[in-house]
Tab-separated table of C-alpha atoms in Angstrom:
chain	number	residue	atom	x	y	z
A	1	MET	CA	-186.284	-114.120	-54.058
A	2	LYS	CA	-184.250	-116.162	-56.537
A	3	PRO	CA	-183.293	-114.755	-59.970
A	4	ALA	CA	-185.349	-117.519	-61.618
A	5	ASP	CA	-188.479	-116.082	-59.957
A	6	ILE	CA	-188.093	-112.621	-61.532
A	7	ARG	CA	-191.223	-111.455	-63.336
A	8	ARG	CA	-190.570	-107.706	-63.544
A	9	VAL	CA	-187.077	-106.255	-64.073
A	10	ALA	CA	-185.831	-102.696	-64.563
A	11	VAL	CA	-182.544	-101.552	-66.122
A	12	PHE	CA	-181.066	-98.173	-65.138
A	13	ARG	CA	-179.217	-96.495	-68.043
A	14	ASN	CA	-180.199	-92.856	-67.585
A	15	ASP	CA	-177.055	-91.174	-68.871
A	16	ARG	CA	-175.626	-90.647	-72.390
A	17	LEU	CA	-176.972	-91.889	-75.695
A	18	GLY	CA	-173.851	-93.885	-76.586
A	19	ASP	CA	-173.919	-95.621	-73.197
A	20	LEU	CA	-177.493	-96.701	-73.840
A	21	VAL	CA	-176.518	-98.155	-77.226
A	22	CYS	CA	-173.740	-100.119	-75.509
A	23	THR	CA	-176.358	-101.488	-73.085
A	24	LEU	CA	-178.647	-102.888	-75.805
A	25	PRO	CA	-177.223	-106.441	-75.429
A	26	VAL	CA	-178.559	-106.454	-71.845
A	27	PHE	CA	-182.141	-106.427	-73.116
A	28	GLU	CA	-181.421	-109.382	-75.417
A	29	ALA	CA	-179.815	-111.278	-72.516
A	30	LEU	CA	-182.803	-110.590	-70.265
A	31	ARG	CA	-185.338	-111.659	-72.879
A	32	LEU	CA	-183.506	-114.894	-73.655
A	33	GLY	CA	-182.791	-115.679	-70.004
A	34	LEU	CA	-186.162	-114.556	-68.599
A	35	PRO	CA	-188.562	-114.971	-71.534
A	36	ALA	CA	-191.711	-114.351	-69.461
A	37	ALA	CA	-190.390	-111.282	-67.627
A	38	HIS	CA	-191.653	-107.721	-68.139
A	39	ILE	CA	-188.571	-105.607	-69.008
A	40	THR	CA	-188.447	-101.880	-68.260
A	41	ALA	CA	-185.714	-99.452	-69.342
A	42	ILE	CA	-185.138	-96.363	-67.180
A	43	VAL	CA	-183.351	-93.881	-69.427
A	44	HIS	CA	-182.560	-90.216	-69.933
A	45	PRO	CA	-185.422	-88.291	-71.588
A	46	ASP	CA	-183.194	-87.377	-74.553
A	47	SER	CA	-182.523	-91.075	-75.269
A	48	ALA	CA	-185.947	-92.607	-74.661
A	49	ALA	CA	-187.064	-92.559	-78.303
A	50	LEU	CA	-184.137	-94.809	-79.227
A	51	LEU	CA	-185.923	-97.776	-77.635
A	52	ALA	CA	-189.304	-97.186	-79.280
A	53	GLY	CA	-190.292	-100.420	-80.987
A	54	HIS	CA	-187.451	-102.397	-79.424
A	55	PRO	CA	-188.515	-106.070	-79.388
A	56	HIS	CA	-187.125	-106.753	-75.911
A	57	VAL	CA	-188.253	-103.613	-74.042
A	58	ASP	CA	-191.821	-103.678	-72.712
A	59	GLN	CA	-191.806	-100.277	-71.008
A	60	ILE	CA	-189.718	-97.085	-71.093
A	61	LEU	CA	-189.485	-94.760	-68.094
A	62	VAL	CA	-187.531	-91.495	-68.092
A	63	ALA	CA	-185.424	-90.057	-65.300
A	64	ASP	CA	-182.756	-87.385	-65.487
A	65	LYS	CA	-180.841	-85.456	-62.833
A	66	LYS	CA	-183.913	-83.353	-62.063
A	67	VAL	CA	-185.677	-86.369	-60.556
A	68	SER	CA	-184.893	-86.631	-56.846
A	69	THR	CA	-183.631	-89.773	-55.174
A	70	ARG	CA	-187.010	-90.235	-53.489
A	71	GLY	CA	-188.685	-89.676	-56.856
A	72	LEU	CA	-186.608	-92.479	-58.358
A	73	ALA	CA	-187.445	-94.734	-55.411
A	74	ARG	CA	-191.136	-93.993	-55.893
A	75	LEU	CA	-190.786	-94.814	-59.610
A	76	LEU	CA	-189.347	-98.217	-58.693
A	77	ARG	CA	-191.963	-98.934	-56.037
A	78	GLU	CA	-194.788	-98.092	-58.425
A	79	GLY	CA	-193.281	-100.482	-60.959
A	80	ARG	CA	-193.335	-103.339	-58.421
A	81	PHE	CA	-190.082	-104.673	-59.803
A	82	ASP	CA	-188.584	-107.921	-58.599
A	83	ALA	CA	-185.117	-106.855	-59.744
A	84	VAL	CA	-183.296	-103.698	-60.778
A	85	LEU	CA	-179.992	-103.643	-62.661
A	86	MET	CA	-178.067	-100.428	-62.028
A	87	VAL	CA	-175.966	-100.424	-65.175
A	88	HIS	CA	-175.624	-96.668	-64.674
A	89	CYS	CA	-174.464	-97.276	-61.125
A	90	THR	CA	-174.431	-93.872	-59.490
A	91	ALA	CA	-174.816	-93.336	-55.755
A	92	ARG	CA	-178.198	-91.714	-56.393
A	93	ASN	CA	-179.534	-94.629	-58.445
A	94	ALA	CA	-178.201	-97.132	-55.925
A	95	LEU	CA	-179.766	-95.325	-52.973
A	96	ALA	CA	-183.086	-95.051	-54.825
A	97	ALA	CA	-183.065	-98.806	-55.399
A	98	LEU	CA	-182.331	-99.405	-51.705
A	99	LEU	CA	-185.149	-97.074	-50.615
A	100	SER	CA	-187.553	-98.782	-53.019
A	101	ARG	CA	-186.911	-102.121	-51.290
A	102	THR	CA	-186.740	-103.907	-54.631
A	103	PRO	CA	-185.891	-107.518	-53.645
A	104	ILE	CA	-182.973	-107.988	-56.062
A	105	ARG	CA	-180.628	-105.023	-56.608
A	106	VAL	CA	-177.584	-105.634	-58.798
A	107	THR	CA	-174.802	-103.090	-58.274
A	108	HIS	CA	-171.139	-102.592	-59.087
A	109	GLY	CA	-169.329	-103.428	-55.879
A	110	ARG	CA	-166.041	-101.532	-56.177
A	111	ARG	CA	-167.366	-98.502	-54.287
A	112	TRP	CA	-168.514	-99.214	-50.768
A	113	PHE	CA	-171.752	-97.217	-50.665
A	114	ARG	CA	-173.090	-98.620	-53.931
A	115	ALA	CA	-172.081	-102.078	-52.809
A	116	LEU	CA	-174.042	-101.677	-49.567
A	117	CYS	CA	-177.148	-100.684	-51.532
A	118	GLY	CA	-177.111	-103.900	-53.535
A	119	THR	CA	-178.118	-107.480	-52.858
A	120	HIS	CA	-176.057	-108.870	-55.768
A	121	ARG	CA	-172.679	-107.370	-56.666
A	122	PHE	CA	-169.807	-107.874	-59.060
A	123	TYR	CA	-166.314	-106.420	-58.865
A	124	LYS	CA	-164.857	-106.248	-62.369
A	125	SER	CA	-162.781	-103.185	-63.189
A	126	ARG	CA	-163.626	-101.108	-66.245
A	127	ARG	CA	-160.074	-99.806	-66.511
A	128	TRP	CA	-157.642	-102.692	-66.185
A	129	PRO	CA	-157.678	-104.822	-68.122
A	130	PRO	CA	-159.830	-102.577	-70.331
A	131	LEU	CA	-163.440	-103.777	-70.217
A	132	HIS	CA	-165.775	-102.762	-73.010
A	133	GLU	CA	-168.882	-100.945	-71.809
A	134	SER	CA	-171.141	-103.624	-73.306
A	135	ASN	CA	-169.282	-106.358	-71.440
A	136	PHE	CA	-169.518	-104.273	-68.274
A	137	ALA	CA	-173.284	-103.952	-68.790
A	138	LEU	CA	-173.659	-107.680	-69.371
A	139	SER	CA	-171.909	-108.327	-66.056
A	140	PHE	CA	-175.174	-107.251	-64.404
A	141	THR	CA	-177.198	-109.954	-66.177
A	142	GLN	CA	-174.428	-112.490	-65.636
A	143	ARG	CA	-174.634	-111.766	-61.917
A	144	LEU	CA	-178.265	-112.909	-62.135
A	145	GLY	CA	-177.082	-116.218	-63.582
A	146	LEU	CA	-177.779	-115.319	-67.219
A	147	PRO	CA	-174.475	-116.227	-68.889
A	148	LEU	CA	-174.824	-114.620	-72.315
A	149	THR	CA	-171.741	-112.847	-73.694
A	150	LEU	CA	-171.548	-109.961	-76.141
A	151	GLU	CA	-171.028	-112.425	-78.973
A	152	GLN	CA	-174.286	-114.179	-78.032
A	153	ALA	CA	-176.450	-111.191	-77.073
A	154	ARG	CA	-177.061	-109.309	-80.310
A	155	PRO	CA	-177.733	-105.579	-79.998
A	156	GLN	CA	-180.878	-104.513	-81.821
A	157	LEU	CA	-182.353	-101.201	-82.915
A	158	ALA	CA	-185.698	-100.707	-84.610
A	159	VAL	CA	-185.898	-98.440	-87.679
A	160	ASP	CA	-189.299	-96.866	-88.317
A	161	LEU	CA	-189.938	-97.626	-91.999
A	162	THR	CA	-192.389	-94.753	-92.426
A	163	ILE	CA	-189.852	-92.256	-91.088
A	164	GLN	CA	-187.154	-93.913	-93.192
A	165	ALA	CA	-189.190	-93.316	-96.359
A	166	GLN	CA	-189.730	-89.685	-95.347
A	167	MET	CA	-186.018	-89.150	-94.766
A	168	ARG	CA	-185.122	-90.834	-98.047
A	169	ALA	CA	-187.441	-88.445	-99.893
A	170	ARG	CA	-185.971	-85.476	-98.031
A	171	ILE	CA	-182.406	-86.484	-98.908
A	172	VAL	CA	-183.252	-87.028	-102.582
A	173	SER	CA	-185.006	-83.661	-102.806
A	174	ARG	CA	-181.925	-81.971	-101.341
A	175	LEU	CA	-179.049	-83.980	-102.826
A	176	GLY	CA	-180.487	-86.063	-105.630
A	177	ASP	CA	-180.093	-89.819	-105.857
A	178	GLU	CA	-176.827	-90.225	-107.752
A	179	GLY	CA	-173.709	-91.566	-106.079
A	180	PRO	CA	-173.063	-93.036	-102.639
A	181	LEU	CA	-174.476	-91.316	-99.580
A	182	PHE	CA	-171.896	-90.431	-96.936
A	183	GLY	CA	-172.652	-89.249	-93.411
A	184	VAL	CA	-170.341	-87.082	-91.297
A	185	HIS	CA	-170.874	-86.125	-87.642
A	186	PRO	CA	-168.210	-83.585	-86.591
A	187	GLY	CA	-169.271	-83.110	-82.939
A	188	ASN	CA	-169.161	-85.271	-79.826
A	189	ARG	CA	-170.205	-83.020	-76.890
A	190	ALA	CA	-166.636	-83.184	-75.535
A	191	SER	CA	-167.026	-86.808	-74.461
A	192	ALA	CA	-163.695	-87.855	-76.034
A	193	TYR	CA	-160.916	-86.531	-78.243
A	194	ASN	CA	-162.232	-85.317	-81.567
A	195	TRP	CA	-160.720	-84.736	-84.976
A	196	PRO	CA	-159.889	-81.093	-85.809
A	197	VAL	CA	-162.798	-79.438	-87.586
A	198	ASP	CA	-160.617	-78.506	-90.575
A	199	HIS	CA	-159.945	-82.221	-91.137
A	200	TYR	CA	-163.683	-82.851	-91.259
A	201	LEU	CA	-164.060	-80.032	-93.786
A	202	GLN	CA	-161.332	-81.429	-96.036
A	203	THR	CA	-162.932	-84.872	-95.842
A	204	VAL	CA	-166.405	-83.547	-96.673
A	205	ARG	CA	-164.935	-81.876	-99.763
A	206	ARG	CA	-163.274	-85.148	-100.819
A	207	LEU	CA	-166.428	-87.174	-100.279
A	208	ALA	CA	-168.620	-84.639	-102.084
A	209	ALA	CA	-166.424	-85.047	-105.150
A	210	VAL	CA	-167.519	-88.697	-105.477
A	211	GLY	CA	-170.965	-88.770	-103.864
A	212	ARG	CA	-173.460	-87.018	-101.625
A	213	VAL	CA	-172.730	-85.942	-98.050
A	214	ILE	CA	-175.151	-85.364	-95.199
A	215	VAL	CA	-173.588	-83.694	-92.154
A	216	THR	CA	-175.493	-84.383	-88.928
A	217	GLY	CA	-175.369	-82.350	-85.749
A	218	SER	CA	-177.316	-80.309	-83.235
A	219	GLU	CA	-177.200	-76.939	-81.521
A	220	HIS	CA	-174.341	-78.284	-79.395
A	221	ASP	CA	-172.255	-78.471	-82.579
A	222	ARG	CA	-173.140	-75.003	-83.860
A	223	GLU	CA	-169.556	-73.671	-84.027
A	224	ARG	CA	-168.238	-76.653	-85.967
A	225	LEU	CA	-171.226	-76.784	-88.299
A	226	THR	CA	-170.900	-73.080	-89.065
A	227	TYR	CA	-167.233	-73.601	-89.934
A	228	LEU	CA	-168.141	-76.438	-92.296
A	229	SER	CA	-170.978	-74.494	-93.872
A	230	GLU	CA	-168.752	-71.509	-94.591
A	231	GLY	CA	-166.002	-73.730	-95.974
A	232	ILE	CA	-168.056	-75.590	-98.589
A	233	GLU	CA	-167.394	-74.229	-102.071
A	234	PRO	CA	-170.441	-73.141	-104.092
A	235	SER	CA	-169.635	-75.839	-106.660
A	236	LEU	CA	-170.243	-78.495	-103.983
A	237	ALA	CA	-173.273	-76.905	-102.363
A	238	GLY	CA	-175.681	-79.258	-104.134
A	239	ARG	CA	-173.722	-82.278	-102.887
A	240	VAL	CA	-173.593	-81.406	-99.180
A	241	ALA	CA	-176.491	-80.979	-96.734
A	242	ILE	CA	-175.974	-79.885	-93.120
A	243	VAL	CA	-178.898	-81.110	-91.034
A	244	THR	CA	-179.512	-80.013	-87.447
A	245	ASP	CA	-183.246	-80.557	-86.933
A	246	LEU	CA	-183.465	-84.367	-86.701
A	247	ASN	CA	-185.134	-85.936	-83.698
A	248	LEU	CA	-183.813	-89.297	-82.566
A	249	PRO	CA	-186.104	-91.555	-84.680
A	250	GLN	CA	-185.305	-89.392	-87.721
A	251	LEU	CA	-181.584	-89.660	-87.011
A	252	VAL	CA	-181.797	-93.463	-86.756
A	253	ALA	CA	-183.788	-93.630	-90.001
A	254	THR	CA	-181.320	-91.337	-91.776
A	255	LEU	CA	-178.330	-93.349	-90.632
A	256	SER	CA	-179.995	-96.512	-91.938
A	257	LEU	CA	-179.777	-94.983	-95.435
A	258	VAL	CA	-176.100	-94.005	-95.261
A	259	ASP	CA	-173.462	-96.016	-97.134
A	260	ALA	CA	-170.637	-94.930	-94.799
A	261	TYR	CA	-170.724	-92.780	-91.658
A	262	LEU	CA	-167.838	-90.896	-90.038
A	263	ALA	CA	-167.589	-89.676	-86.428
A	264	SER	CA	-165.417	-89.752	-83.352
A	265	SER	CA	-166.501	-91.564	-80.183
A	266	THR	CA	-170.098	-90.384	-79.829
A	267	GLY	CA	-173.674	-91.659	-79.674
A	268	PRO	CA	-174.504	-91.283	-83.397
A	269	LEU	CA	-171.455	-93.393	-84.297
A	270	HIS	CA	-172.700	-96.184	-82.003
A	271	ILE	CA	-176.109	-96.009	-83.682
A	272	ALA	CA	-174.558	-95.958	-87.160
A	273	SER	CA	-172.571	-99.107	-86.405
A	274	LEU	CA	-175.887	-100.942	-86.020
A	275	VAL	CA	-178.025	-99.432	-88.784
A	276	SER	CA	-175.688	-97.873	-91.390
A	277	ARG	CA	-174.059	-99.943	-94.098
A	278	ALA	CA	-170.623	-99.041	-92.729
A	279	ALA	CA	-169.181	-96.789	-90.007
A	280	VAL	CA	-165.706	-95.306	-89.504
A	281	GLY	CA	-164.787	-94.261	-85.962
A	282	LEU	CA	-161.940	-91.927	-84.962
A	283	TYR	CA	-160.353	-92.695	-81.576
A	284	SER	CA	-157.238	-92.132	-79.510
A	285	ASP	CA	-155.516	-94.696	-77.312
A	286	VAL	CA	-155.960	-92.584	-74.175
A	287	SER	CA	-157.066	-95.134	-71.581
A	288	TYR	CA	-160.444	-93.694	-70.604
A	289	ALA	CA	-161.536	-93.307	-74.245
A	290	HIS	CA	-159.738	-96.314	-75.741
A	291	PRO	CA	-161.715	-98.296	-78.354
A	292	ASN	CA	-161.205	-101.409	-76.235
A	293	ARG	CA	-163.696	-99.730	-73.904
A	294	TRP	CA	-165.789	-97.635	-76.254
A	295	GLN	CA	-165.677	-98.869	-79.826
A	296	PRO	CA	-169.087	-99.408	-81.463
A	297	ILE	CA	-170.579	-102.887	-81.192
A	298	GLY	CA	-172.106	-103.021	-84.663
A	299	PRO	CA	-170.711	-105.423	-87.273
A	300	ASN	CA	-169.545	-103.054	-90.031
A	301	THR	CA	-167.225	-100.695	-88.196
A	302	THR	CA	-163.679	-99.579	-88.951
A	303	ILE	CA	-161.621	-97.969	-86.176
A	304	LEU	CA	-158.820	-95.501	-86.915
A	305	MET	CA	-156.731	-94.669	-83.871
A	306	ALA	CA	-154.262	-91.909	-82.963
A	307	HIS	CA	-151.446	-92.652	-80.546
A	308	CYS	CA	-150.955	-90.460	-77.481
A	309	GLU	CA	-147.344	-90.470	-76.282
A	310	ALA	CA	-147.848	-88.098	-73.348
A	311	LYS	CA	-147.640	-89.560	-69.842
A	312	GLU	CA	-150.405	-87.195	-68.782
A	313	PRO	CA	-153.042	-87.097	-71.547
A	314	PRO	CA	-153.993	-83.545	-72.546
A	315	ALA	CA	-157.462	-82.228	-71.826
A	316	ILE	CA	-160.316	-82.891	-74.223
A	317	GLY	CA	-160.664	-79.983	-76.634
A	318	SER	CA	-157.126	-78.687	-76.094
A	319	LEU	CA	-154.690	-77.881	-78.914
A	320	GLU	CA	-152.535	-80.771	-77.727
A	321	ALA	CA	-155.464	-83.175	-78.069
A	322	ASP	CA	-156.156	-81.829	-81.563
A	323	ALA	CA	-152.520	-82.438	-82.465
A	324	ILE	CA	-152.816	-86.054	-81.335
A	325	MET	CA	-155.950	-86.678	-83.378
A	326	SER	CA	-154.338	-84.978	-86.401
A	327	ARG	CA	-152.138	-88.053	-86.687
A	328	ILE	CA	-155.130	-89.669	-88.382
A	329	SER	CA	-154.805	-88.274	-91.893
A	330	VAL	CA	-157.546	-86.934	-94.131
A	331	ASP	CA	-156.263	-89.195	-96.907
A	332	GLU	CA	-156.698	-92.315	-94.765
A	333	VAL	CA	-160.162	-91.375	-93.575
A	334	ALA	CA	-161.459	-90.395	-97.006
A	335	GLU	CA	-160.037	-93.578	-98.512
A	336	ARG	CA	-161.704	-95.774	-95.869
A	337	MET	CA	-165.043	-94.024	-96.365
A	338	ILE	CA	-164.929	-94.352	-100.139
A	339	GLN	CA	-163.797	-97.972	-99.922
A	340	ALA	CA	-166.684	-98.797	-97.592
A	341	ALA	CA	-169.241	-97.184	-99.896
A	342	THR	CA	-167.729	-98.767	-102.996
A	343	ALA	CA	-167.708	-102.210	-101.401
A	344	ARG	CA	-171.370	-101.847	-100.534
A	345	ALA	CA	-172.248	-100.756	-104.082
A	346	ALA	CA	-170.384	-103.723	-105.538
A	347	ALA	CA	-172.196	-106.134	-103.203
């Protein structure tokens, strides 16, 4: 089968939320390059709701680590796909595609087993020179002969307007409607270096002095959120709301209302870069988490970066890693957040 004959195509991205956001340009590239094709996204159950209402995704299937290799193969066979793009190119996903006998199987070819499972391969390295995750994902569509680049394939996210109105009313009832609305996300599930929690607390205090602050998180962030909650002075209590009960559509809708959003390298930051009015991301220059590979792809994003001088980067979550990220000052972060919100208000 030739790529031009593809009528049904599946995209494997069944890992983290931020990785799925970085893969959004793939769906644009497929729709523009194969306008008549039926496009299916195979994603992690926790991320599936992100694609609800997406204009270029016709079907969403879920598959996490609990699904066996044969179960994944059966999922592909039942879908009768002409092509599968293993953007999350694990050995399990690759073997499932091979067992499904999907005619076109696009894999990353730098590991021999995954290469053997594919019919179409590419060999770019993620690490050197640093390749952004979105450009890596688009290499799969380019291997099909669809040449769109990140600059041409716009990432899109749908915001549910009904949920947005509900979240706006909830925010106003909790924080009022005066002043800019800032968002702060202090956790990142240990996916990259993070800012020390005390720096987040100091920044929340600074932002609450000039506007309203909504702090987003989940049960995974309980320790940090408790620290922030206990550190907010009573005089600022009516200006700060810590929210932990948002499902994914509610989170997207909330972020679409925020004037400026602060986080380290994590899924909510990637979402905010697409739907918030501005986003500020905190990164280090450690190679595996460098913004050249992982910065958000949205248009209104500012990156602040800490330099790591160590030959062997310290472990995520260590005191040494905290010391590196502390090189990004509270003054700089608060100033960037306030500037972003002020610029939006002036516009």
